[in-house]
CSV table of C-alpha atoms in Angstrom, one decimal:
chain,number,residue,atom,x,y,z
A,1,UNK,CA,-4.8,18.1,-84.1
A,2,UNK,CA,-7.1,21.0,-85.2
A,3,UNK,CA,-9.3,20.9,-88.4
A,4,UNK,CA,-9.9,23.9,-90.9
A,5,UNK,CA,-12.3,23.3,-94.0
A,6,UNK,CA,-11.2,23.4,-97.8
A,7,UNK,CA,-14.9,24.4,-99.4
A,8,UNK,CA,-15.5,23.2,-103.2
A,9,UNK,CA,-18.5,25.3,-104.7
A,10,UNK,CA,-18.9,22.7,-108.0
A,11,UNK,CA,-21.6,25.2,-110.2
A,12,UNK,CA,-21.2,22.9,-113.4
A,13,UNK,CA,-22.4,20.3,-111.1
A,14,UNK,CA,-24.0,21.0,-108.3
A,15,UNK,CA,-24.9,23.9,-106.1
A,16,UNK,CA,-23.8,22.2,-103.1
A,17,UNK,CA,-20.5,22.6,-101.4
A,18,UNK,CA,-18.2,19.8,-101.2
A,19,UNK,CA,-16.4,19.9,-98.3
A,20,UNK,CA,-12.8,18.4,-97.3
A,21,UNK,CA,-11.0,18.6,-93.7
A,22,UNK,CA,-7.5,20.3,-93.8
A,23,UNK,CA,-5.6,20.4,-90.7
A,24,UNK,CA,-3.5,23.4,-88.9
A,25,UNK,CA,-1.7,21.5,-86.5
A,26,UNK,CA,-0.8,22.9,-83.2
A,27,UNK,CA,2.9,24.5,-83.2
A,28,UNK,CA,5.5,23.5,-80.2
A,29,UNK,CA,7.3,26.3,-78.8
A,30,UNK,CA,10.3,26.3,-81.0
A,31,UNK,CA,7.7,27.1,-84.3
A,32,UNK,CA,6.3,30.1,-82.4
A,33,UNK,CA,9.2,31.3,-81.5
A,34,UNK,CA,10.7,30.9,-85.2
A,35,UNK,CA,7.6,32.3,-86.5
A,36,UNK,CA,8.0,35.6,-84.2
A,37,UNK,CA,11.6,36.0,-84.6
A,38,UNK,CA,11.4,35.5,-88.8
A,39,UNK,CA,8.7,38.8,-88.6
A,40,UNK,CA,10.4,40.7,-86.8
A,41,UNK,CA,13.3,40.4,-89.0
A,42,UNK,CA,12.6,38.1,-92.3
A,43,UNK,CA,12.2,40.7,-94.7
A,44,UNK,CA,14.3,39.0,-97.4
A,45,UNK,CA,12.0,35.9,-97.1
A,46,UNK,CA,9.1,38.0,-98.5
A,47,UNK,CA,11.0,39.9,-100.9
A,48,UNK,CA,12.2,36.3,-102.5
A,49,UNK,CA,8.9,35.2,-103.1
A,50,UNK,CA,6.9,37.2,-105.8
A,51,UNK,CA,9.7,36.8,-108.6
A,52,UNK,CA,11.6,33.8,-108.5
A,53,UNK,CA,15.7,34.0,-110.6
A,54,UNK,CA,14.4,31.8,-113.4
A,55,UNK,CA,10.8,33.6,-113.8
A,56,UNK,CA,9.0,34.5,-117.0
A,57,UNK,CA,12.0,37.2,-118.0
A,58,UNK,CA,9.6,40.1,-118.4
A,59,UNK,CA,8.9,39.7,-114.6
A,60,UNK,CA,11.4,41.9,-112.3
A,61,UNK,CA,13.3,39.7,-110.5
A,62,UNK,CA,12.3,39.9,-106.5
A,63,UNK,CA,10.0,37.8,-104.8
A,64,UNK,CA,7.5,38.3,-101.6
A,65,UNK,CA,5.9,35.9,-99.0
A,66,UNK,CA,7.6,34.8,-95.5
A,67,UNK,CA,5.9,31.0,-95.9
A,68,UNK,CA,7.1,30.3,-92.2
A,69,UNK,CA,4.4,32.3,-90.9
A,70,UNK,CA,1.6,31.4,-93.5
A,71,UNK,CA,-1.0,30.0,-91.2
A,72,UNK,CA,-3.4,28.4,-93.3
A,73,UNK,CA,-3.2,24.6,-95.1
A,74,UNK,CA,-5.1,22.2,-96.9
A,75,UNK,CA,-5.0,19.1,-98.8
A,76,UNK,CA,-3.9,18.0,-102.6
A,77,UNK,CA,-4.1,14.9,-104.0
A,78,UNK,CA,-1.2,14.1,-106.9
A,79,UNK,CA,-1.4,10.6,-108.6
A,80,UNK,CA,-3.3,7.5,-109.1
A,81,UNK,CA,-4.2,6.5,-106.9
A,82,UNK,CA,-4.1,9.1,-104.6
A,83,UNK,CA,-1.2,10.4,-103.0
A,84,UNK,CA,-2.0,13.8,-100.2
A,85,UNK,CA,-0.1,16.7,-99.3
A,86,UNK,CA,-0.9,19.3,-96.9
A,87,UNK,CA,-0.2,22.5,-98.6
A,88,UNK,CA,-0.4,26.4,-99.1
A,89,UNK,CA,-2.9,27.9,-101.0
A,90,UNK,CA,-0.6,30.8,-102.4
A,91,UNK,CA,-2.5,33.6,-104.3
A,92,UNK,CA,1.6,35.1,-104.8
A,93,UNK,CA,2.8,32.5,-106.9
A,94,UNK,CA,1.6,30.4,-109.4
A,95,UNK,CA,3.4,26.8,-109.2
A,96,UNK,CA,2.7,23.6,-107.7
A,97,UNK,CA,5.5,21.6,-106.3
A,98,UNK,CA,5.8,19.0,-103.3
A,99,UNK,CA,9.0,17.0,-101.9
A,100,UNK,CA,9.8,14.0,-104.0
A,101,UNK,CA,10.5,10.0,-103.0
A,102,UNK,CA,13.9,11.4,-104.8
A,103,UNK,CA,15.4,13.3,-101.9
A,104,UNK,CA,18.4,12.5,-100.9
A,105,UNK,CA,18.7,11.6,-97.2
A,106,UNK,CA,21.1,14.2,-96.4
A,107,UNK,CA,17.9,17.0,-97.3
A,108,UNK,CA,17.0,16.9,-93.9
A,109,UNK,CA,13.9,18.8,-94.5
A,110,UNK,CA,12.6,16.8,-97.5
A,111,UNK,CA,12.9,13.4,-95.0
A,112,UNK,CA,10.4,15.2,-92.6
A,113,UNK,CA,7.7,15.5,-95.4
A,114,UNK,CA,5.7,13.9,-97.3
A,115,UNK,CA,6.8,12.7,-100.4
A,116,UNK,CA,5.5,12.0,-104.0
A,117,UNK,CA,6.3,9.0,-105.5
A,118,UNK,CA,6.3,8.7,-109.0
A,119,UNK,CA,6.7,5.2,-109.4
A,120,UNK,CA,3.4,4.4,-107.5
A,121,UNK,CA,1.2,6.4,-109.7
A,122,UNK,CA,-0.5,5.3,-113.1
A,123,UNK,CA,-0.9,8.6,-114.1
A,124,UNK,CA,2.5,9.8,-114.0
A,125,UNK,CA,4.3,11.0,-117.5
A,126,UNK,CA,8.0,11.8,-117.0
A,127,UNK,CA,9.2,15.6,-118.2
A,128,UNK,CA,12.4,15.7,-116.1
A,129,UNK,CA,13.5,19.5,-116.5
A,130,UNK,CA,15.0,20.9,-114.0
A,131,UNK,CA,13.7,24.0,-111.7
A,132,UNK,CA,15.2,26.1,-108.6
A,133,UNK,CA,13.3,28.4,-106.2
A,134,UNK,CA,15.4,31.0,-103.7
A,135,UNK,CA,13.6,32.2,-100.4
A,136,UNK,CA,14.8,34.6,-98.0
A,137,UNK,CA,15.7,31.2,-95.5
A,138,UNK,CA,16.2,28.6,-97.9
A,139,UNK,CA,15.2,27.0,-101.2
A,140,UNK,CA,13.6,24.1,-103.0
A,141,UNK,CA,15.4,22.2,-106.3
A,142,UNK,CA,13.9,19.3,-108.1
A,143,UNK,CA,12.3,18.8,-111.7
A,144,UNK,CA,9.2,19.2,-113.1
A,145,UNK,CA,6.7,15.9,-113.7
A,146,UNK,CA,3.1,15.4,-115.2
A,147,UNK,CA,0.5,13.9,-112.8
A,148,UNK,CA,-3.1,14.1,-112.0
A,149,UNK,CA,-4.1,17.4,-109.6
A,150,UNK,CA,-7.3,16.7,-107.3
A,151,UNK,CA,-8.0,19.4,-105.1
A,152,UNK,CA,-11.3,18.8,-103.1
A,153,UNK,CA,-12.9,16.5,-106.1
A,154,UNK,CA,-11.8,18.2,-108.5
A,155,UNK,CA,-9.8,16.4,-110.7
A,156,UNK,CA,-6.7,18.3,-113.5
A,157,UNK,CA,-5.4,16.3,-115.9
A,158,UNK,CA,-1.6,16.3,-116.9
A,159,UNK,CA,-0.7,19.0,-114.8
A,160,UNK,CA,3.3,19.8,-114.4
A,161,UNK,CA,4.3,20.4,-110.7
A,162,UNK,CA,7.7,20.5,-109.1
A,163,UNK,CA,9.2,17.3,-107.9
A,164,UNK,CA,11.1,19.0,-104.6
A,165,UNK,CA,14.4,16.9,-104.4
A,166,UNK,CA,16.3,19.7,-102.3
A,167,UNK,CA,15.0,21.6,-99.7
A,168,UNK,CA,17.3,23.8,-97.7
A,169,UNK,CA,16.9,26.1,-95.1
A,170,UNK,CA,15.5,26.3,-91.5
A,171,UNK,CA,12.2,27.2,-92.7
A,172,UNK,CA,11.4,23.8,-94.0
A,173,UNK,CA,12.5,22.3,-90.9
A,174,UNK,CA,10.2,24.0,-88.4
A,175,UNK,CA,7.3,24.2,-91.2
A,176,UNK,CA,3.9,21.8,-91.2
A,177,UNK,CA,3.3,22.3,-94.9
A,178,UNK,CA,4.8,19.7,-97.4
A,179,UNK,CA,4.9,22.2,-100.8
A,180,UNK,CA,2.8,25.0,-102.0
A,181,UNK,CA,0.4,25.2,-105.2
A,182,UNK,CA,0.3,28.4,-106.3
A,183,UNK,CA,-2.9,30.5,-107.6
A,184,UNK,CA,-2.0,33.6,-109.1
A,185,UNK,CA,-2.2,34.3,-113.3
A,186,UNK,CA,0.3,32.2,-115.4
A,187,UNK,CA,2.4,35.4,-116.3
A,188,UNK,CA,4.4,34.9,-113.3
A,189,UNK,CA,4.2,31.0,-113.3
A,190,UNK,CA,7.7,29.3,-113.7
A,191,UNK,CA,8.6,27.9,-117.0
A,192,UNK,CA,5.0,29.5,-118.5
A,193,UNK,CA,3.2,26.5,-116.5
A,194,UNK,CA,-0.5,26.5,-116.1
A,195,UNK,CA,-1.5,26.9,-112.8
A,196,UNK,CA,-3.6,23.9,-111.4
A,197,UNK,CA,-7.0,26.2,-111.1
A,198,UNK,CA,-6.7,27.6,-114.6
A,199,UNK,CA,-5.8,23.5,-115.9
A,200,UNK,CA,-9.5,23.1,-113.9
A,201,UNK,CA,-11.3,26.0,-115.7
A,202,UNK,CA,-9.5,25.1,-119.1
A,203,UNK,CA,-11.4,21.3,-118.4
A,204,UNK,CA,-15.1,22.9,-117.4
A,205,UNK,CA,-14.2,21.7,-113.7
A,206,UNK,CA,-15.6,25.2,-112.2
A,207,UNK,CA,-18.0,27.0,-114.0
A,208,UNK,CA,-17.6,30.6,-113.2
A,209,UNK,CA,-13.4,30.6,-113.3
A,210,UNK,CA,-13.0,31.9,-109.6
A,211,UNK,CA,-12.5,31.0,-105.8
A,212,UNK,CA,-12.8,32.6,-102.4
A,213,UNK,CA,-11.1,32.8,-99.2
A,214,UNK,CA,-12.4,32.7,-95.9
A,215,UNK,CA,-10.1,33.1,-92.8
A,216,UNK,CA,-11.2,32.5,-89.2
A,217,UNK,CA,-10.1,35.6,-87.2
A,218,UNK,CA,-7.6,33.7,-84.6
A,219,UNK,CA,-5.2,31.2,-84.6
A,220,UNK,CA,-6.5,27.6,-84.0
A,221,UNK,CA,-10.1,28.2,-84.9
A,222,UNK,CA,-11.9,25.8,-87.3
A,223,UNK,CA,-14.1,27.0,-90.1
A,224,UNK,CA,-11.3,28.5,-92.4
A,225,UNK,CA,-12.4,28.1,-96.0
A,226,UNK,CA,-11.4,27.8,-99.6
A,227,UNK,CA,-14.5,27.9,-101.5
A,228,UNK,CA,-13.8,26.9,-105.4
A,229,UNK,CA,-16.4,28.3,-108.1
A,230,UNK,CA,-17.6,31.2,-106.1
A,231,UNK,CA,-18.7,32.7,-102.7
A,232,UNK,CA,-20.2,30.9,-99.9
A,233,UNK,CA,-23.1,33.7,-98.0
A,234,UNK,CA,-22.3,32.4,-95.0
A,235,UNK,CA,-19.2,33.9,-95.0
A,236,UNK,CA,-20.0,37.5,-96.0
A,237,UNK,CA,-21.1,39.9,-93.4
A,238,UNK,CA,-21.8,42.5,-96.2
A,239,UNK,CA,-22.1,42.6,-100.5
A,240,UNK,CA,-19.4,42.2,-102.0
A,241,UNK,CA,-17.4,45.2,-103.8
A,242,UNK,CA,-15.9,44.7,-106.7
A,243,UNK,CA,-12.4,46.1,-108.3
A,244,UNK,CA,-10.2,45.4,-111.6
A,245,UNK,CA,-7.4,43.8,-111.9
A,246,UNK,CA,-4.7,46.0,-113.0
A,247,UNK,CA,-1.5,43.3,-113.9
A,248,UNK,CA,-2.6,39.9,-114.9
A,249,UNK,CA,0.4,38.5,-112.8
A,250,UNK,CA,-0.2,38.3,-109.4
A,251,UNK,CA,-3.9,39.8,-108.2
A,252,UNK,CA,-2.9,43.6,-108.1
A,253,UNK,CA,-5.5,46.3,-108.1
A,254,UNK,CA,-5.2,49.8,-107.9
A,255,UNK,CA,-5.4,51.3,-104.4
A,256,UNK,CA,-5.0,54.8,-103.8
A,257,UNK,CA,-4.2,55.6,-100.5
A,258,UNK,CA,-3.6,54.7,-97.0
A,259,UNK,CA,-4.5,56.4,-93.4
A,260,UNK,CA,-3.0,55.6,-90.5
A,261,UNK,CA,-4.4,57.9,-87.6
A,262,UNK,CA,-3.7,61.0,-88.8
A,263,UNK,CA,-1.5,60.6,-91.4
A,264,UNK,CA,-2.1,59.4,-94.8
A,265,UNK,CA,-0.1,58.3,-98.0
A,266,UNK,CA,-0.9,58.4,-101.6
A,267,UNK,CA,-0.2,54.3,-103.1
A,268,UNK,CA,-0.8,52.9,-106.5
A,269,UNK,CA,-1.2,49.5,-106.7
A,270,UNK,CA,-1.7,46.7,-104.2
A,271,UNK,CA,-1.2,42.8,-104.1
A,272,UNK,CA,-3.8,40.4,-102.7
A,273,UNK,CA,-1.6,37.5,-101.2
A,274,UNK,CA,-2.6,34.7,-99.1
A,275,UNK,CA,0.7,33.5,-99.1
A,276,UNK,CA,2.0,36.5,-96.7
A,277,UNK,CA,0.5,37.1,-93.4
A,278,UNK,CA,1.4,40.1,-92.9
A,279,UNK,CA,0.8,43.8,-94.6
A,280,UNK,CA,3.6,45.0,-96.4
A,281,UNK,CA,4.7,48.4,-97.8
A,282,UNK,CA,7.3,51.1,-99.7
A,283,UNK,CA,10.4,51.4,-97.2
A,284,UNK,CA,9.8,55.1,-96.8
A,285,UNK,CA,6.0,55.2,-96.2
A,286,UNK,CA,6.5,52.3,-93.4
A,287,UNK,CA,8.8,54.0,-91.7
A,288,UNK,CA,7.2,57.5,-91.5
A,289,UNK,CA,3.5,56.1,-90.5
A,290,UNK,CA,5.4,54.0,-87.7
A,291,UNK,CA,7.0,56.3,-86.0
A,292,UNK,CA,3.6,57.9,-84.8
A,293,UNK,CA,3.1,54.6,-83.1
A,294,UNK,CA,2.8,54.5,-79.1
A,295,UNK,CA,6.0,52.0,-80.0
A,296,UNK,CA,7.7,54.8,-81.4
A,297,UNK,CA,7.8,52.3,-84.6
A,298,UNK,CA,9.5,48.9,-83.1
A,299,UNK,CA,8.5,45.8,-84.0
A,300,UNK,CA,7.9,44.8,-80.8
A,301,UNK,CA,4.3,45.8,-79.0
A,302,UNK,CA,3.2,45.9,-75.6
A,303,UNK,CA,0.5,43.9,-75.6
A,304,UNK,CA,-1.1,45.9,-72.8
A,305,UNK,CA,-0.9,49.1,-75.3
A,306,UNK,CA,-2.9,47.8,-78.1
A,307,UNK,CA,-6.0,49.9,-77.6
A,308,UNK,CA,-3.9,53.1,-77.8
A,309,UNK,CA,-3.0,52.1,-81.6
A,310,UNK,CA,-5.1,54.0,-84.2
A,311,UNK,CA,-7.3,52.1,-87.1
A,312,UNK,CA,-5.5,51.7,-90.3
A,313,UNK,CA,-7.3,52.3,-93.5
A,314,UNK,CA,-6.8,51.3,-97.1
A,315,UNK,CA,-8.8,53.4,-99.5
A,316,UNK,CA,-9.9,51.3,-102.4
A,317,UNK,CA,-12.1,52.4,-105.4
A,318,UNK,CA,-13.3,55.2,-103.2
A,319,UNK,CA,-14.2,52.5,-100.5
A,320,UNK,CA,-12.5,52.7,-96.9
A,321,UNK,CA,-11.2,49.1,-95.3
A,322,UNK,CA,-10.9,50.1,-92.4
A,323,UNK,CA,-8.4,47.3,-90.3
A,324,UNK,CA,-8.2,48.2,-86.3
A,325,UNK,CA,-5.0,47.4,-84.4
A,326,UNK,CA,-6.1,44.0,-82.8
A,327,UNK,CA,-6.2,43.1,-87.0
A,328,UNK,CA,-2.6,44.7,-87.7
A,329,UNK,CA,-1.0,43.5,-84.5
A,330,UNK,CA,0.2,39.7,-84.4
A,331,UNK,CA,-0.3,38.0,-81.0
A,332,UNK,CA,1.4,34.4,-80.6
A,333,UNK,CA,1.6,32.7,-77.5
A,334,UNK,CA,4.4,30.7,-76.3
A,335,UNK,CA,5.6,29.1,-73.1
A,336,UNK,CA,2.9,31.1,-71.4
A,337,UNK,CA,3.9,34.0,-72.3
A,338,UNK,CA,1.9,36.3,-75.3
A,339,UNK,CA,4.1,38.3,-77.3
A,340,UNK,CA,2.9,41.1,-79.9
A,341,UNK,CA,4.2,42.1,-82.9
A,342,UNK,CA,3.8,44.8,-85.2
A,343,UNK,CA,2.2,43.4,-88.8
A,344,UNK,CA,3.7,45.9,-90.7
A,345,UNK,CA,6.9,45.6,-92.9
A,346,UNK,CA,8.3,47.8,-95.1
A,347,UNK,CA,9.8,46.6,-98.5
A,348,UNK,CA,10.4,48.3,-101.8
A,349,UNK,CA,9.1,46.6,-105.3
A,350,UNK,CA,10.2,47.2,-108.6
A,351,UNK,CA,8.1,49.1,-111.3
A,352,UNK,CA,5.2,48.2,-112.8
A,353,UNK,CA,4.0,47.4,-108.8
A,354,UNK,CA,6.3,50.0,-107.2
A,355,UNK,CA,4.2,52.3,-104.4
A,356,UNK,CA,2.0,49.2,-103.4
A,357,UNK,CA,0.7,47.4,-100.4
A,358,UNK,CA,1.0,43.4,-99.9
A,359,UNK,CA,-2.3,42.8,-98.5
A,360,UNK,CA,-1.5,39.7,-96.6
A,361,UNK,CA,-3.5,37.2,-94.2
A,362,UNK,CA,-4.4,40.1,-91.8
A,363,UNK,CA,-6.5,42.2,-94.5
A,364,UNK,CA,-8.3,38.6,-95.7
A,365,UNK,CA,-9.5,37.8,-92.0
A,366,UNK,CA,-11.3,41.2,-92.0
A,367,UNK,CA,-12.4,41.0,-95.6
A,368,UNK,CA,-13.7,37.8,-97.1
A,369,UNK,CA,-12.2,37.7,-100.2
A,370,UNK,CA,-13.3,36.5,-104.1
A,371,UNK,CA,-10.5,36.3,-106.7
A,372,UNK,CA,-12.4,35.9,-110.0
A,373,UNK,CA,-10.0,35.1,-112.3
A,374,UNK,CA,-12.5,34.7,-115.3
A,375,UNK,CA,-13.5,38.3,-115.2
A,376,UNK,CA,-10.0,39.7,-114.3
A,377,UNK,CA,-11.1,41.8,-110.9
A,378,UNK,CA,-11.1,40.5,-107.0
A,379,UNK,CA,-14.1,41.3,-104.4
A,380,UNK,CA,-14.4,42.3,-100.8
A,381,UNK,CA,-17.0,42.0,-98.2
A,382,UNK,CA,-16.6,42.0,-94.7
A,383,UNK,CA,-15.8,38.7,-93.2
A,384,UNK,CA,-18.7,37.1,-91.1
A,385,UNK,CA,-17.0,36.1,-88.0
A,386,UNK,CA,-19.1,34.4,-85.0
């Protein structure tokens, strides 16, 4: 069982880091394989994710993430005492929810997860309304219920989270998460509930009103980090660089273009998502900056050709991120055998975030990355990796 690390920087506090182990365990062959097969196809699992059917109604109604290939977990506590789930720290949505002692036994998926049980907690305050979320590959049912939040030491008070009573589809299955708690704005939160970190800065639990992400550079490596109340130094390679956010929703800032070898395409906006590994773009621009590819634009790369790819650069605030093909190109081993696939998808969203860029888990392991939700804008440096 492999370890990542959650990182709490507690400012009101302390100036140390409180630290708490979160596991990536290893996939079997069958994940791998599902993992590879959803990107190379899954598109409608991303486009289900950013805007749920029953969202805030001012919201267009599509969604983004493909959770099946989210790579990175860590630990919540709901209840008192205690009860953990391993989870997915989701800067595209702004929920919490977990399975629930209330499954029924013929929700497969649910009986493979933990589950919270409301009956063993001191804390808990019945609500009891009902909520639904659609994915591309399945979706989760339940109600909503008011519990204790702890998220490395940090406690929230009466914080609504979903109680999961269905979950449906193949995803949930093959997956090693339990639920996902969700840290975008509360625009885009379900039924106008307050996302656990706001519920912390609302209570003075972190000082400053942001967090940071950290993301090893390959699969299976320790040292992955969610830092709470800041930036940790040892993580940045370079100063940070700072840019406004443009839609208090999800974190979208303005972006204005992208080059891929030669070629290069005017954007508008783009979405910072931990919750999608992958980059994702308009239909149209995908497909033209693919076809120069020495794939000839398949999803499907010959690992042997990687070098021959050109770097792909997102121009920022005037500032060039500059990602190179071994950071845009997925490689997952299975059975002994390494297959690579292209991380680029193409998918169209609706106005006011049309012409934009997903900036997935491939852009965060270049670029350590700080979402300061107090002061409304999200930073970049480049990730220090050993």
């Amino acid at each position: 069982m492999k370890y990542l690390v959650v990182l709490a920087l507690v400012l009101a506090l302390s100036s140390a880091l409180i630290t708490v182990p979160i596991r990536k365990p290893q996939e079997n062959t069958l994940q791998k394989l599902l993992r590879v097969n959803s990107l190379k196809g899954n598109i409608q699992a991303l486009l289900n994710k950013l805007f749920p059917s029953n969202m805030v109604s001012s919201w267009p109604e599509v969604k983004i993430n493909n959770y099946m290939d989210a790579q990175y977990f860590g630990e919540v506590s709901i209840g008192t005492p205690a009860q953990t789930f391993t989870v997915i720290f989701d800067t595209g949505s702004s929920n919490l929810w977990v399975p629930s002692s209330e499954c029924g036994l013929l929700s497969v998926a649910c009986q493979l997860h933990k589950k919270y049980n409301a009956k063993k907690s001191k804390t808990y305050q019945k609500n009891g309304t009902e909520f639904s979320i659609k994915y591309g590959s399945g979706s989760v049912a339940g109600h909503w219920s008011e519990d204790t939040v702890s998220l490395a030491g940090l406690e929230a008070t009466g914080v609504l989270f979903g109680e999961a009573t269905t979950l449906n589809g193949v995803s949930f299955l093959a997956s090693k998460f339990d639920g996902i708690l969700g840290m975008a704005f509360s625009a885009i939160s379900i039924d106008h509930i307050p996302p656990v970190f706001q519920v912390l800065m609302t209570e003075g639990k972190v000082s400053d009103g942001s967090f940071s992400f950290f993301l090893t550079d390959k699969a299976g490596e320790e040292g992955s980090a969610l830092v709470l109340g800041g930036v940790d130094p040892q993580f940045a390679a370079s100063d940070f660089k700072y840019y406004p956010v443009t839609l208090e929703a999800w974190w979208v800032i303005a972006v204005s273009k992208v080059t891929l070898g030669n070629k290069t395409y005017q954007l508008t906006n783009s979405i910072v998502d931990t919750g999608t590994s992958v980059l994702v773009g308009p239909k149209a621009i995908v497909s033209d900056m693919v076809k120069s590819l020495p794939n000839k634009g398949a999803q499907a790369v010959d690992c042997s050709t990687i070098s021959k790819f050109p770097n792909l650069t997102f121009t920022i605030g005037g500032d060039d991120y500059v990602l190179a093909p071994t950071d845009y190109i997925l490689q997952v081993t299975a059975q002994g055998q390494t297959e690579c696939v292209l991380g680029i998808q193409g998918m169209d969203l609706p106005s006011p975030i049309d012409n934009a860029f997903i900036l997935g888990d491939s852009f965060i392991h270049k670029f350590y990355t700080h979402f300061d939700m107090a002061n409304k804008r999200v930073g970049f440096a480049l990730a220090k990796h050993d």
